[in-house]
Structures are given as structure tokens and as C-alpha cells.
Coordinates of C-alpha atoms in Angstrom, one line a residue:
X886 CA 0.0 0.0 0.0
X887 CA 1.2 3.1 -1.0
X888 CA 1.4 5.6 2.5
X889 CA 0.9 9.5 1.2
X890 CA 4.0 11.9 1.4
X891 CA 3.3 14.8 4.2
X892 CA 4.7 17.2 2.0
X893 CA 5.3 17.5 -1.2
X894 CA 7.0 20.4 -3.4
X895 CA 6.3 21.6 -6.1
X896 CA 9.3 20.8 -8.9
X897 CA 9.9 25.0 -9.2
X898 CA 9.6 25.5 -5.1
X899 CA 12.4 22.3 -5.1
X900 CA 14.7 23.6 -8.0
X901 CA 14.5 27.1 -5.3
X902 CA 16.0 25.3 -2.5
X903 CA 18.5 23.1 -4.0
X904 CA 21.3 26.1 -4.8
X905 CA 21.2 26.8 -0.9
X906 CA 23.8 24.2 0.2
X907 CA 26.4 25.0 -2.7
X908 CA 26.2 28.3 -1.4
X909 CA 26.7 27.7 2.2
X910 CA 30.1 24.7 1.0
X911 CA 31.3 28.0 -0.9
X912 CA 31.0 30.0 1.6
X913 CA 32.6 27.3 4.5
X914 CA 35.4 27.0 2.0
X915 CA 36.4 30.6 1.8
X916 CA 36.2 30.8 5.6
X917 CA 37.7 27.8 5.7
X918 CA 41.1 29.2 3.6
X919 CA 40.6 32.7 5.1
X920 CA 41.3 30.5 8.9
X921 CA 44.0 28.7 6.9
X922 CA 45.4 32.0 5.4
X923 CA 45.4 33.9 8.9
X924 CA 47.1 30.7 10.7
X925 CA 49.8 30.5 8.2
X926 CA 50.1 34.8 8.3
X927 CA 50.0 34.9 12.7
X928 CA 52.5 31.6 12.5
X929 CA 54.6 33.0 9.8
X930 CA 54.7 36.8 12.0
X931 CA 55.4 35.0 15.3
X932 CA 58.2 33.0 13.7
X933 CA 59.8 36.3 12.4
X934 CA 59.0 38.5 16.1
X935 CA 60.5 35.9 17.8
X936 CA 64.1 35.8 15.3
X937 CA 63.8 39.4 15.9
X938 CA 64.0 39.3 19.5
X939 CA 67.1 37.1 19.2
X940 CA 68.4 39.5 17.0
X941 CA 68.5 42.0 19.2
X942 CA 69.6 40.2 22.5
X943 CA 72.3 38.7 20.1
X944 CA 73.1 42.4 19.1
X945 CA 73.0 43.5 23.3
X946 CA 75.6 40.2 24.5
X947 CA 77.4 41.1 21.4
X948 CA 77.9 44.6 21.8
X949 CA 78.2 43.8 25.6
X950 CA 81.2 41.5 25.6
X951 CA 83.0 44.6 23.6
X952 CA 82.7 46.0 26.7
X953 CA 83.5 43.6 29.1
X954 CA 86.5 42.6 27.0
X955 CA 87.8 46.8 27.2
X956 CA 87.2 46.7 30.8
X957 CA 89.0 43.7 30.9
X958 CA 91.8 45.1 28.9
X959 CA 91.7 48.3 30.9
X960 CA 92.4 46.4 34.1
X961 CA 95.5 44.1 32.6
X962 CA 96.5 47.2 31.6
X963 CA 96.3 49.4 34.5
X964 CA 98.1 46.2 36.4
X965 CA 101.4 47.1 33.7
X966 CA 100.8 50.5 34.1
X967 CA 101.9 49.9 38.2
X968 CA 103.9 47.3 37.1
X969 CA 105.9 50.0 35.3
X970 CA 106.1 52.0 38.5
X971 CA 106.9 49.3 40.3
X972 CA 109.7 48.8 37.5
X973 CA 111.1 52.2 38.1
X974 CA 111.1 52.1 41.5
X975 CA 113.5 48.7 41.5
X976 CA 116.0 50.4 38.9
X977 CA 115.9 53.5 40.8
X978 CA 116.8 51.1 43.6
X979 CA 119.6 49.7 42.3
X980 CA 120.7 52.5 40.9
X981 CA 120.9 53.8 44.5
X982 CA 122.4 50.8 46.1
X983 CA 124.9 51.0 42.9
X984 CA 126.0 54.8 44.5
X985 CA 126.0 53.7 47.5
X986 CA 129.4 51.9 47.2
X987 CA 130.8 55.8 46.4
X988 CA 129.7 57.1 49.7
X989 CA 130.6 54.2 51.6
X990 CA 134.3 54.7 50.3
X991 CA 133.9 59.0 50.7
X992 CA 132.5 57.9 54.7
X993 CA 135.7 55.6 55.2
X994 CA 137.9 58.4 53.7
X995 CA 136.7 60.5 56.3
X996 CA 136.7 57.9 58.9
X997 CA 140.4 58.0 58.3
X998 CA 141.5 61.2 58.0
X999 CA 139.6 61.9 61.0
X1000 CA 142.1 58.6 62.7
X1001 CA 144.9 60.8 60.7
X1002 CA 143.9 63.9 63.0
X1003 CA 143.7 61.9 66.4
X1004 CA 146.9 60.6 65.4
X1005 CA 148.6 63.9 64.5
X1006 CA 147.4 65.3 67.8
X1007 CA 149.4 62.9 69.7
X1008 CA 152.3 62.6 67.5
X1009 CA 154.2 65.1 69.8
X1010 CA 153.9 63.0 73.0
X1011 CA 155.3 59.6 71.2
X1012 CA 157.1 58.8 67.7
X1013 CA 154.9 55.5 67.4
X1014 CA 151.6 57.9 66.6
X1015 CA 153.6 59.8 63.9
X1016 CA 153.9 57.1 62.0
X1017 CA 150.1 56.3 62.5
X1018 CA 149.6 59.7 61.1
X1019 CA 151.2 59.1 57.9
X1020 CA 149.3 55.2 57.8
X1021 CA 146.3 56.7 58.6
X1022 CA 146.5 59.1 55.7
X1023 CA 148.1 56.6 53.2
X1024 CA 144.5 54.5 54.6
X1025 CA 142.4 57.7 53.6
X1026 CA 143.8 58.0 50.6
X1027 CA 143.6 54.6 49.5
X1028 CA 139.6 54.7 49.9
X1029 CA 139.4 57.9 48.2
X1030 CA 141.2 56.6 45.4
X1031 CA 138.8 53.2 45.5
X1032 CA 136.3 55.8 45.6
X1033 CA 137.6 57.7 42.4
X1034 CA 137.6 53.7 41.1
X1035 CA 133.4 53.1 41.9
X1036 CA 132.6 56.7 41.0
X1037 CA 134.2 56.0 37.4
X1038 CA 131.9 53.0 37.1
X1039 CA 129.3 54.3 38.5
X1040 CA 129.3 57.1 35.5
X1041 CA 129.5 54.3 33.0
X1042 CA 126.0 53.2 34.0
X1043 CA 124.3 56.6 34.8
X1044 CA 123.8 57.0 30.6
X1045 CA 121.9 53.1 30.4
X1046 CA 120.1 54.2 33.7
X1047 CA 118.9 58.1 32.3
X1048 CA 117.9 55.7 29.0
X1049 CA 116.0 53.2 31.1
X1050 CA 114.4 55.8 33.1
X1051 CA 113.2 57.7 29.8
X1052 CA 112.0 54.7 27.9
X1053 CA 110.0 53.1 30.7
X1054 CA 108.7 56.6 30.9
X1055 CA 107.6 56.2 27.0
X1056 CA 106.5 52.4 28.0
X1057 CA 103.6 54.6 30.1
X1058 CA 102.9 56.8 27.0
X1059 CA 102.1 53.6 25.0
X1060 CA 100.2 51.5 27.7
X1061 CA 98.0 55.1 28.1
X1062 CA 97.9 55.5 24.1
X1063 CA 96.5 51.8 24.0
X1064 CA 94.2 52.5 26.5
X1065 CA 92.8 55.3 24.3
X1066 CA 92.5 53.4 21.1
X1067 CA 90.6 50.7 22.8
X1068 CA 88.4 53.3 24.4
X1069 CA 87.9 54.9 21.6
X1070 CA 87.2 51.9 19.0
X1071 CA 84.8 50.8 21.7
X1072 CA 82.8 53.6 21.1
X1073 CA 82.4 53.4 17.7
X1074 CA 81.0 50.1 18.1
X1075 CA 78.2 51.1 20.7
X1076 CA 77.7 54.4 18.6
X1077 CA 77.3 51.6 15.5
X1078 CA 80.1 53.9 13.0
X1079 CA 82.4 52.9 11.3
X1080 CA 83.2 49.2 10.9
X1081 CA 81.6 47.6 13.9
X1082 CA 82.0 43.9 14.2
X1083 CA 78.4 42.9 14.2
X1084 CA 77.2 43.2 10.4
X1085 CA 77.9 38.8 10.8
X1086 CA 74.7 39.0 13.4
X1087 CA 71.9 40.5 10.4
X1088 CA 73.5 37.3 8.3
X1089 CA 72.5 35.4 10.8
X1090 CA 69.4 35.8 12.8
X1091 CA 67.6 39.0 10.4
X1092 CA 66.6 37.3 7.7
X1093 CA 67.4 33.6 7.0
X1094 CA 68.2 32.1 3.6
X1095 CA 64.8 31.1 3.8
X1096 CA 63.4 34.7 4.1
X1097 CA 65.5 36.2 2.1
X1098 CA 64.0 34.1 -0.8
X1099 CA 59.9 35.3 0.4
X1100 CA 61.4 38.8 0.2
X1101 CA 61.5 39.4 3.8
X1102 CA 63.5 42.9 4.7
X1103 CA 65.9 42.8 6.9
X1104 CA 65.6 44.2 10.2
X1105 CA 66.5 47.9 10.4
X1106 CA 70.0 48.9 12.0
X1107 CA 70.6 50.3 15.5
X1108 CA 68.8 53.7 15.6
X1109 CA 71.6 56.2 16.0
X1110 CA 69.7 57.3 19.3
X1111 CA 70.6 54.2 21.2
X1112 CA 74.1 54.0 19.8
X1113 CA 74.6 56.9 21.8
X1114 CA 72.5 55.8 24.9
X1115 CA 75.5 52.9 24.7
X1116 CA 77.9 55.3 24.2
X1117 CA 76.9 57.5 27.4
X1118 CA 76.7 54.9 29.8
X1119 CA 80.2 53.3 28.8
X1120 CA 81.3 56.5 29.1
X1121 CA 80.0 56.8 32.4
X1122 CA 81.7 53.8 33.6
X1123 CA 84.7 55.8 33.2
X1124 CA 86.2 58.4 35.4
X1125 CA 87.1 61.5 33.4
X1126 CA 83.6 61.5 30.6
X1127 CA 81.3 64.1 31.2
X1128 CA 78.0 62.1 33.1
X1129 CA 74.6 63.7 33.5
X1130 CA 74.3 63.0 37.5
X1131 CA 77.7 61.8 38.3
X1132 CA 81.1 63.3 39.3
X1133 CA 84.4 62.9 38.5
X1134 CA 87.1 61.9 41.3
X1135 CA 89.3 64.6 41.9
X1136 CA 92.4 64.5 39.8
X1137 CA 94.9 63.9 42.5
X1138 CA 92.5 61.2 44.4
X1139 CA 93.0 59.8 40.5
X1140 CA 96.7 59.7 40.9
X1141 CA 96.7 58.5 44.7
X1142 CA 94.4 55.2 43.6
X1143 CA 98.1 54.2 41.2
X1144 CA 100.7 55.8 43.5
X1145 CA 99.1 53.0 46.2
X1146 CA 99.1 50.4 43.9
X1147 CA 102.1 50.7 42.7
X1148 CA 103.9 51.3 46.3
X1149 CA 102.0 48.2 48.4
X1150 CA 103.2 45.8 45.1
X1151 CA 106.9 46.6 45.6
X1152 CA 109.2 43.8 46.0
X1153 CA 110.4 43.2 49.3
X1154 CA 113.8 44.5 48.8
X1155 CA 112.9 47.4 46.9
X1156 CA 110.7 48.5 49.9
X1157 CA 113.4 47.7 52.3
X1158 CA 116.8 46.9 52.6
X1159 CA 117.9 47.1 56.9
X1160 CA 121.6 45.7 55.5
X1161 CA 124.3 46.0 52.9
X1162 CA 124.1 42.5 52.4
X1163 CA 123.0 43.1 49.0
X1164 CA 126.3 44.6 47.8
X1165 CA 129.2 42.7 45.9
X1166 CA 131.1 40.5 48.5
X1167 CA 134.4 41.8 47.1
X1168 CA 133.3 45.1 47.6
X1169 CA 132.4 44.2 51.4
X1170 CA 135.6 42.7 51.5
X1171 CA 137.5 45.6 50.5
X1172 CA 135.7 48.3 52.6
X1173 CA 136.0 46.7 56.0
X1174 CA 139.2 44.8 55.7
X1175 CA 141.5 45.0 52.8
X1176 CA 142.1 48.9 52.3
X1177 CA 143.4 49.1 56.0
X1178 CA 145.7 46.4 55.3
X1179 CA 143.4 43.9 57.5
X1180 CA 143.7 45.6 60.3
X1181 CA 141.0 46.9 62.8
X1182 CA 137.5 46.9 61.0
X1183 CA 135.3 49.0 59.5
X1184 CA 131.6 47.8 60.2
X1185 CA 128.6 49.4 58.4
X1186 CA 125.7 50.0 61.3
X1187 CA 121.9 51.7 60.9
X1188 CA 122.1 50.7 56.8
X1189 CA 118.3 51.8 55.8
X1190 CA 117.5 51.3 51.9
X1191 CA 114.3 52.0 50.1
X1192 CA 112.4 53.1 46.6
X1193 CA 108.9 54.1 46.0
X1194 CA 107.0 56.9 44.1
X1195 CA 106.6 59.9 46.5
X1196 CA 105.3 63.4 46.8
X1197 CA 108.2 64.8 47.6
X1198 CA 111.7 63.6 48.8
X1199 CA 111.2 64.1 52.6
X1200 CA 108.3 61.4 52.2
X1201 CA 111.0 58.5 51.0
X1202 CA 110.7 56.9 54.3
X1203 CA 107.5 58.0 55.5
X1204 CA 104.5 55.5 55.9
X1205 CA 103.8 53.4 53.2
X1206 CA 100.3 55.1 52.9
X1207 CA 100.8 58.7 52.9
X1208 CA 98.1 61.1 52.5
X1209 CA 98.5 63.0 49.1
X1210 CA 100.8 61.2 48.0
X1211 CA 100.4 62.2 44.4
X1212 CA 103.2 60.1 43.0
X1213 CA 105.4 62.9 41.1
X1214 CA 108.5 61.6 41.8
X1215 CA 110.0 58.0 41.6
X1216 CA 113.2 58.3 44.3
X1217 CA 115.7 55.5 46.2
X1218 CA 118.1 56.3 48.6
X1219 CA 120.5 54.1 50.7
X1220 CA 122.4 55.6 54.0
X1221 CA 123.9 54.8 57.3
X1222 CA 127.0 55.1 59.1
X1223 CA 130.1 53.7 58.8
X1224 CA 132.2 52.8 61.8
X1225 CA 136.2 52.3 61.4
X1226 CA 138.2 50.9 64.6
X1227 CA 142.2 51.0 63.7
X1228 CA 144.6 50.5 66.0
X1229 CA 144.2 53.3 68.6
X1230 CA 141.9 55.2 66.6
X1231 CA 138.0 55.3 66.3
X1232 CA 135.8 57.5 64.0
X1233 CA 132.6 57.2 62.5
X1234 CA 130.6 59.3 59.5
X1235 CA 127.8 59.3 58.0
X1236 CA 126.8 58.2 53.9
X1237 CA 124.1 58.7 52.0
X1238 CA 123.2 58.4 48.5
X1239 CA 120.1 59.2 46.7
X1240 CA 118.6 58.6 43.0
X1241 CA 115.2 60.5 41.9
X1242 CA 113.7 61.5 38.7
X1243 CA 110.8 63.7 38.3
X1244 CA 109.3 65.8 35.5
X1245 CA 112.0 68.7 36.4
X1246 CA 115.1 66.5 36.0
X1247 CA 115.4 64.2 39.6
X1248 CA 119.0 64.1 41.1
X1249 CA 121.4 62.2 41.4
X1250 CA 124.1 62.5 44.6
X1251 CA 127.0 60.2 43.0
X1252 CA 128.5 58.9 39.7
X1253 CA 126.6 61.9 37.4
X1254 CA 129.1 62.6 34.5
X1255 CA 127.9 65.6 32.9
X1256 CA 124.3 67.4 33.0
X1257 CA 121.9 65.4 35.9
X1258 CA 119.0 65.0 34.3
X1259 CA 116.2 62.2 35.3
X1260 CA 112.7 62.8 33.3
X1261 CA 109.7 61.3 34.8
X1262 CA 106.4 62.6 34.2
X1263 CA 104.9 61.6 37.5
X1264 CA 101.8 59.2 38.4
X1265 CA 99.3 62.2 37.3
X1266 CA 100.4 65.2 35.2
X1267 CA 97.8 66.1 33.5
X1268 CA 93.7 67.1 34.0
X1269 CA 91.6 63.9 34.4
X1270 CA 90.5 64.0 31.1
X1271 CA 93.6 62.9 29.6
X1272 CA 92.7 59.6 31.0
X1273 CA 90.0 59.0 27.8
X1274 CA 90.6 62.0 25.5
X1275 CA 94.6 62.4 25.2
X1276 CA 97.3 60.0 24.6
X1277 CA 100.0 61.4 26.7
X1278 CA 100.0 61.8 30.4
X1279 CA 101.0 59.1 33.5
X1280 CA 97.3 58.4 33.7
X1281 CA 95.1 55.4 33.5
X1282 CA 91.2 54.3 33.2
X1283 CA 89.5 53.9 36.9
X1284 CA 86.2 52.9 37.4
X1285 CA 83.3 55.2 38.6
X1286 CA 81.5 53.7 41.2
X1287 CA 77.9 54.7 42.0
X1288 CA 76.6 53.5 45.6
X1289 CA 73.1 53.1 44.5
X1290 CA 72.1 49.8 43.9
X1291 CA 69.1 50.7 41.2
X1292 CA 72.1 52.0 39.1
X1293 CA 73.6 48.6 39.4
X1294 CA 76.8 50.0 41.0
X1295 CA 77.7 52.3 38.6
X1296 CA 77.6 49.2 36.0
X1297 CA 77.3 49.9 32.3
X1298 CA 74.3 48.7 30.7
X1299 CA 74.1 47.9 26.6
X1300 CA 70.4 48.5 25.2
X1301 CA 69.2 47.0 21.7
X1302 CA 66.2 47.7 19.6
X1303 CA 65.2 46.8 15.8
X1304 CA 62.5 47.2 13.9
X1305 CA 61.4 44.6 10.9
X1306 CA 59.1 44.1 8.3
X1307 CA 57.3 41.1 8.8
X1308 CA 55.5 41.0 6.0
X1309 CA 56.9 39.5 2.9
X1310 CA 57.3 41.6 -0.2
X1311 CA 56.7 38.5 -2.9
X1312 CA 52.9 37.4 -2.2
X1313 CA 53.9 34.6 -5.4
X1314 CA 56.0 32.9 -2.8
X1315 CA 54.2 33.4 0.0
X1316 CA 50.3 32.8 -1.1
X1317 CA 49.2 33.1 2.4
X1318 CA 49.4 36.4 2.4
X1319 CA 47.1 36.8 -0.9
X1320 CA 48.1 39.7 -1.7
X1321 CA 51.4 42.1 -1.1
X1322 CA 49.8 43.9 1.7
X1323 CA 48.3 41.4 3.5
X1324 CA 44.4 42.6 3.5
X1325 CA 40.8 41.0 2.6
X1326 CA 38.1 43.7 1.8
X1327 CA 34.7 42.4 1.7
X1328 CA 31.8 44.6 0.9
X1329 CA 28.8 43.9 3.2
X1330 CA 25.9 45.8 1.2
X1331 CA 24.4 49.2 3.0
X1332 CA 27.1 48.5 6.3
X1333 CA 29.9 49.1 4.0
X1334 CA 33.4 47.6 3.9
X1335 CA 35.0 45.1 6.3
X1336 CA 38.9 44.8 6.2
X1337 CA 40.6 42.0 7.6
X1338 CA 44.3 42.1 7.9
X1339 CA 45.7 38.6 7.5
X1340 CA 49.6 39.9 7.5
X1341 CA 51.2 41.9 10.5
X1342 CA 53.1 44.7 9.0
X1343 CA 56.0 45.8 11.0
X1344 CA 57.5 44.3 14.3
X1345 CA 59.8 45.8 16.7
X1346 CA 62.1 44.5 19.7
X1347 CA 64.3 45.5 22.2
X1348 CA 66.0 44.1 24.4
X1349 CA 69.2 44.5 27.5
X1350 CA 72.4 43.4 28.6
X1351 CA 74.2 44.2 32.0
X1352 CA 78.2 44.2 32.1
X1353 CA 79.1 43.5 35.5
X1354 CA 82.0 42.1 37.7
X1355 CA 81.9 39.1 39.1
X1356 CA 85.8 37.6 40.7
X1357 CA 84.3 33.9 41.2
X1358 CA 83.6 33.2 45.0
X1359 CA 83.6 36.4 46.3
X1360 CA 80.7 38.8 45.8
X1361 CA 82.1 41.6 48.0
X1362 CA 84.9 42.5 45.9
X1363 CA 83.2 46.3 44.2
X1364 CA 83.8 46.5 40.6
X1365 CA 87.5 47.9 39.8
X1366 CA 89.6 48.2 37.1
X1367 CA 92.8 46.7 38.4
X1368 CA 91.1 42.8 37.8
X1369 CA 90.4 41.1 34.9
X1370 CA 86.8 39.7 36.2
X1371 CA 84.2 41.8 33.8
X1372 CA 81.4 39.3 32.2
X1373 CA 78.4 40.2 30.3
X1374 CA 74.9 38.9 30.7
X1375 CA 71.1 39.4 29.3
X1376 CA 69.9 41.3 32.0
X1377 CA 65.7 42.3 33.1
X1378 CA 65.1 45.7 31.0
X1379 CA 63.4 48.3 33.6
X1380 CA 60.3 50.2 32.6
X1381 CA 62.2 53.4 33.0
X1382 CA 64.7 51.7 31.0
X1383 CA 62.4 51.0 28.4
X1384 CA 60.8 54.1 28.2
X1385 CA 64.4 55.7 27.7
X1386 CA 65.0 53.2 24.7
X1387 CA 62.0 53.2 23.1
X1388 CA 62.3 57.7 23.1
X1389 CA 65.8 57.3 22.0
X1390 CA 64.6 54.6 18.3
X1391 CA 61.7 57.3 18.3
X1392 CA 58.7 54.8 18.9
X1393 CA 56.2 57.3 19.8
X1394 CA 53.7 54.4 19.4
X1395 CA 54.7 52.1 22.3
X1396 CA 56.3 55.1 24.7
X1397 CA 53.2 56.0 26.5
X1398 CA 52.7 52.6 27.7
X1399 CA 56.1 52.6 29.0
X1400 CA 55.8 55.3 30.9
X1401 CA 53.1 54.7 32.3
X1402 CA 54.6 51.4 33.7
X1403 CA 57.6 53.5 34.7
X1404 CA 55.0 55.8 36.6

């Protein structure tokens, strides 16, 4: 039995209805690719913000081991800067001990002709003294005379010693002149002039091969802005750059931080010598026994020796740590008093000799043949700023500490920031995009015309790095420049920091929001 149909169209109403579901598949499909389209453009944008953002902390660590290398440098440095000091002060010393055997003779001269008197005094009374008179003097003579002998030597070396005073000098010259270059070529990296080093870094992170071949820009240099941002806080780091907020050292505190140095890493002997030990044994020999025909004795007592870099002369044996103590003179001296018993006779007398060299010519109390001239700059001779703008000058870099911990110590940060197209500029090899700017218009009748951007345009990072000192299992030790322990690091970026980045590129866009965080 055939059961009637409920309902029942008509063939026109059916033929209607039937176009409704091609409609609705095209329109799925569209929305469908659209999905597709927009997956492939977010996926395709994310995979090129995130290279960017290792561009740029590649860029900072980069640009941040520069400086911890030249702070590095600066400190080796600075350590053969009071190295050369300490070099001075040793060939100043033995220099001095070298004129010493001179007024050791001159003192037993004396010590003799003074005998020669006592004797002379008495010769009256008994005959036996007369002839001690005349021994006597033949003794005084015969030390003068070995005197004459060491004084003739001791002119033979004065010319090496003026020539090694003057090119150690000149060593300084070239350790400060290094210093400079490195300072300077430092700068022009941070600045980003000239030839900086870090081209390799867009070859490798801003754009692949891959991009290159979609037509992918790469990402835009480092905006001069933040070059100099770099450039300022490096600077800062270092005493003798003008810094908004922070002062110089005074110019002889400079020159006291070196004059210690060099002074507390003196050799033992150089600091001290309480004995002529040191001297030549034959020499020894000849002064106490052999020029008085062996007998009595001659016997050296209160010997005091030392070398250092000084103030001024009268501060050769002061304290080790003396206050102002500028360092503009590099001096020795050796003295004490010598003590002849001869037969019946006794005398003593003082010697003394003395080496120093300073910017007006130094001294020199023995063995000088002609003019006595000793040229040495001195620790500090000229204004601070010779320490990163000139070439010449005793000087060296110091670090400028800050106390404030939200300044990290005084620690030089390293910003980066890049801005990149993230679109790609050849829609045929990237189809996702549909089109080279990246945009669907669809007309919705009387409402008007929907866009839908399938393609972010332009993508910007930035990012931080911190170069700080570290010496490995000991936190206390403050940042210096006298050890080699700067490292760099990615470091959390501050909103204030931010803020001060993002106005240096010029991103007016993004800058309120930072400062609002900052606020």
C-alpha cells in the first residue's frame, strides 16, 4: 500500500531550494582558507618577532662583551701600568744601592782622615803615633782613590740608567695611548660607526636564507639614538667623561688610587733593605778589611734602603700610605754610618746616597758625569680627562662607582632595539598572504566595507644586557679596574629603561605605555 507523502514540493519551489547548500560549502570553504590564510600569516609573523627578538639580545651580548673585553683590557692594563712603577722604583733602587758603594768609600775616607787627625794630635807625646799619622792618611787616601775607582763606574751606567728611566717613561705613553684606542674603538662600536664587528649578526638571525628568498626585509640597524644611549653609559663607567648625574674623582685622588698600587706591590727589597748585604762580596771585603791592610775593622751600622714613588723627597721613608701622595717623583736612597776601629783610633761618619727622577730633571748625589738629568712625568700630570681623550700623560682608566644599587653600582648597561618588516614583499611565494599587503576587503551591502588584515606589517624589539663584575667566589669584591673579572649577561630591562630606549629609536607608538609602567 502506498502511505501518502506529508509534503510535497512543487518541482519550481524544489529547483529554489536546492542552490542553498552550494552556497553555504562555498561560503565554508572561503572561511575555511581565510582560517587557513590567517594561521599560516600569525605563525609565519610569530616565527619572524621571535628571530627578531634574538636579534636584538644577540646584538646586546654582542655589543656587551666589547665592553667587558675593554674593561678587561683596561684592568690588565692598569696592572702594567703599576707594574711599570713598580719597575722604576726597582732600577731606581739599584741605581741607588749601585752609589752607595761611592759614599761608603767618601764615609771611610773620612773615617780616616779623622784617625789621621787623632793621630797627629798625639804625635808630639810619642814617635809610634807619627807614624800612625802618615798610615792613617796613606788608609784615607787609599779609599778615596777606590772611591775615584766606583765613582768611574758608576758614570758608566748613569747613561743606560737616564735611557732606562726615559723609555719606561715612554712604556707609560704607549700603555695610556692603547688604552685610548681601545676606548675609543669601543665607542664606535656602541655608537654603531664605522666598521663595527656585528654586520655577521643580520647574516645570521635578520633574515634567513629562507626569508630572504619570500622577500623578507631585513631588520633595520641600531637607531643612532641608542648608539649613543650605549655610548653615554660606557662613558660613564669611566672616570674623566662628562656624566649627566655623576662626578668625577678629583684629579689627585686619580693619581693617589696608582701611587698606592704601585707602592703596596713593591718587592720586598725594593721596599726595604735594613743591611748592605746586597752589595758585591768583594766590595764588602775591601771596605771593612783589605784597604786598611786587614787591620781593625770597619763595620757598616743603621744601613736603611728604600724606593717608591713619592710626593716629595722628605716622604722617601714615611709611611707606606701617605696622604696625598700624588706620586710625582720616583726616588731610592741608601744611607747609614760607617764605623772604622784602627789601632788606637775610632771614627765614625755618615753616607748617604740618593737617586730620583721627576718631570724637572730628579737628582742624582753620585757617579753623574755631565748634565743630571732624570725625566719622569709623574703618576698624574695632567687634567683627568687625559685619561680618555689624550694620549700622553702618566694616567690610567678607573672605574666610577655609583653606591646606589638601582644603578647597578655604577655598572654599564648595553640597550638593543630593531625594527622589521614582517611581512613579505613576494605574495607569489608566499600565497598566504594573498596579496602584497596582507588585507581581505569584503563589501557587506548598505554597512559598507569590512577589512581584515591577514599579515602583520612591522615588528619591533628590544632588548638588555648588563656588564658587570663578578671575581668567582667572592661577591664583595666592588667593581674595579685593576682585575680582569668583567662578564656580560642578558639582563631584566626596567620600565624606565624601556621608556628611555624606546624615546631614543623614536617609537612614539609604544612610549606611552612605558611610561606609564615606569610611573
Amino acid at each position: 500500500m502506498r502511505l501518502p507523502l506529508p509534503l510535497r514540493l512543487s518541482d519550481s519551489r524544489w529547483r529554489r531550494a536546492r542552490g542553498q547548500t552550494l552556497t553555504l560549502a562555498a561560503l565554508s570553504l572561503l572561511l575555511l582558507a581565510l582560517m587557513v590564510a590567517l594561521t599560516f600569516n600569525l605563525g609565519h609573523a610569530l616565527r619572524g618577532k621571535v628571530r627578531l627578538q634574538h636579534h636584538v639580545d644577540a646584538q646586546a651580548y654582542s655589543m656587551a662583551i666589547v665592553e667587558a673585553r675593554a674593561l678587561n683590557y683596561f684592568a690588565v692594563s692598569n696592572r702594567a701600568i703599576a707594574a711599570t712603577y713598580v719597575t722604576m722604583n726597582s732600577l731606581h733602587a739599584h741605581m741607588a744601592a749601585a752609589s752607595a758603594t761611592e759614599a761608603m768609600l767618601r764615609a771611610g775616607a773620612a773615617n780616616f782622615r779623622d784617625i789621621a787627625v787623632m793621630e797627629g794630635a798625639l804625635c808630639g807625646g810619642e814617635p809610634s803615633h807619627c807614624r800612625d799619622l802618615a798610615d792613617a792618611t796613606k788608609i784615607s787616601l787609599d779609599f778615596a782613590d777606590a772611591a775615584d775607582r766606583y765613582k768611574r763606574k758608576l758614570q758608566g751606567m748613569d747613561a743606560d740608567f737616564r735611557k732606562a728611566v726615559t723609555r719606561l717613561d715612554a712604556m707609560l705613553d704607549s700603555l695610556r695611548k692603547s688604552q685610548s684606542g681601545v676606548f675609543h674603538q669601543t665607542q664606535k662600536v656602541l655608537l654603531a660607526k664605522g666598521d663595527r664587528g656585528l654586520e655577521a649578526l643580520y647574516e645570521v638571525n635578520s633574515p634567513s636564507r629562507g626569508d630572504r628568498a619570500l622577500g623578507v626585509a631585513r631588520a633595520q640597524p641600531l637607531p643612532e639614538f641608542v648608539g649613543a644611549l650605549n655610548g653615554s653609559t660606557f662613558a660613564c663607567a669611566l672616570d674623566g667623561n662628562r656624566c649627566q648625574g655623576r662626578q668625577d674623582a678629583e684629579p689627585a685622588t686619580h693619581a693617589k688610587v696608582m701611587t698606592e698600587v704601585a707602592n703596596a706591590t713593591r718587592p720586598r727589597w725594593t721596599a726595604s733593605r735594613m743591611d748592605p748585604s746586597h752589595l758585591n762580596d768583594r766590595f764588602l771585603q775591601e771596605l771593612t778589611r783589605s784597604l786598611q791592610k786587614n787591620e781593625g775593622s770597619t763595620q757598616v751600622l743603621e744601613h736603611q734602603g728604600t724606593a717608591k714613588t713619592v710626593e716629595s723627597l722628605g716622604a722617601l721613608h714615611g709611611r707606606g700610605r701617605a696622604d696625598g701622595n700624588t706620586g710625582l717623583i720616583s726616588a731610592a736612597d741608601e744611607h747609614g754610618r760607617l764605623v772604622s776601629r784602627w789601632r788606637d783610633g775610632f771614627a765614625t761618619n755618615a753616607y748617604s746616597s740618593r737617586v730620583a727622577s721627576n718631570a724637572v730633571g730628579g737628582l742624582h748625589s753620585h757617579g753623574h758625569r755631565g748634565l743630571r738629568v732624570h725625566f719622569f712625568e709623574g703618576v698624574f700630570s695632567r687634567e683627568l680627562k687625559s685619561c680618555t681623550q689624550e694620549v700622553r700623560g702618566n694616567c690610567f682608566m678607573q672605574f666610577r662607582p655609583v653606591p646606589d644599587a638601582r644603578e647597578d653600582f655604577g655598572q654599564p648597561s648595553v640597550f638593543a632595539y630593531a625594527r622589521q618588516q614582517l611581512r613579505a614583499d613576494r605574495p607569489d611565494q608566499a600565497p598566504w598572504q594573498l596579496n602584497e599587503h596582507g588585507r581581505l576587503e569584503v563589501e557587506h551591502g548598505r554597512q559598507g566595507t569590512a577589512e581584515l588584515r591577514l599579515a602583520p606589517g612591522e615588528g619591533a624589539a628590544m632588548s638588555r644586557a648588563l656588564v658587570y663584575y663578578h671575581r668567582l667566589g667572592d661577591w664583595r669584591e666592588p667593581p674595579n679596574l685593576f682585575n680582569p673579572y668583567w662578564r656580560a649577561k642578558l639582563h631584566p630591562m626596567t620600565p624606565e629603561q624601556a621608556a628611555q630606549v624606546l624615546r631614543a629609536a623614536g617609537h612614539h607608538e609604544a612610549l606611552p605605555l612605558a611610561e606609564d609602567l615606569a610611573r
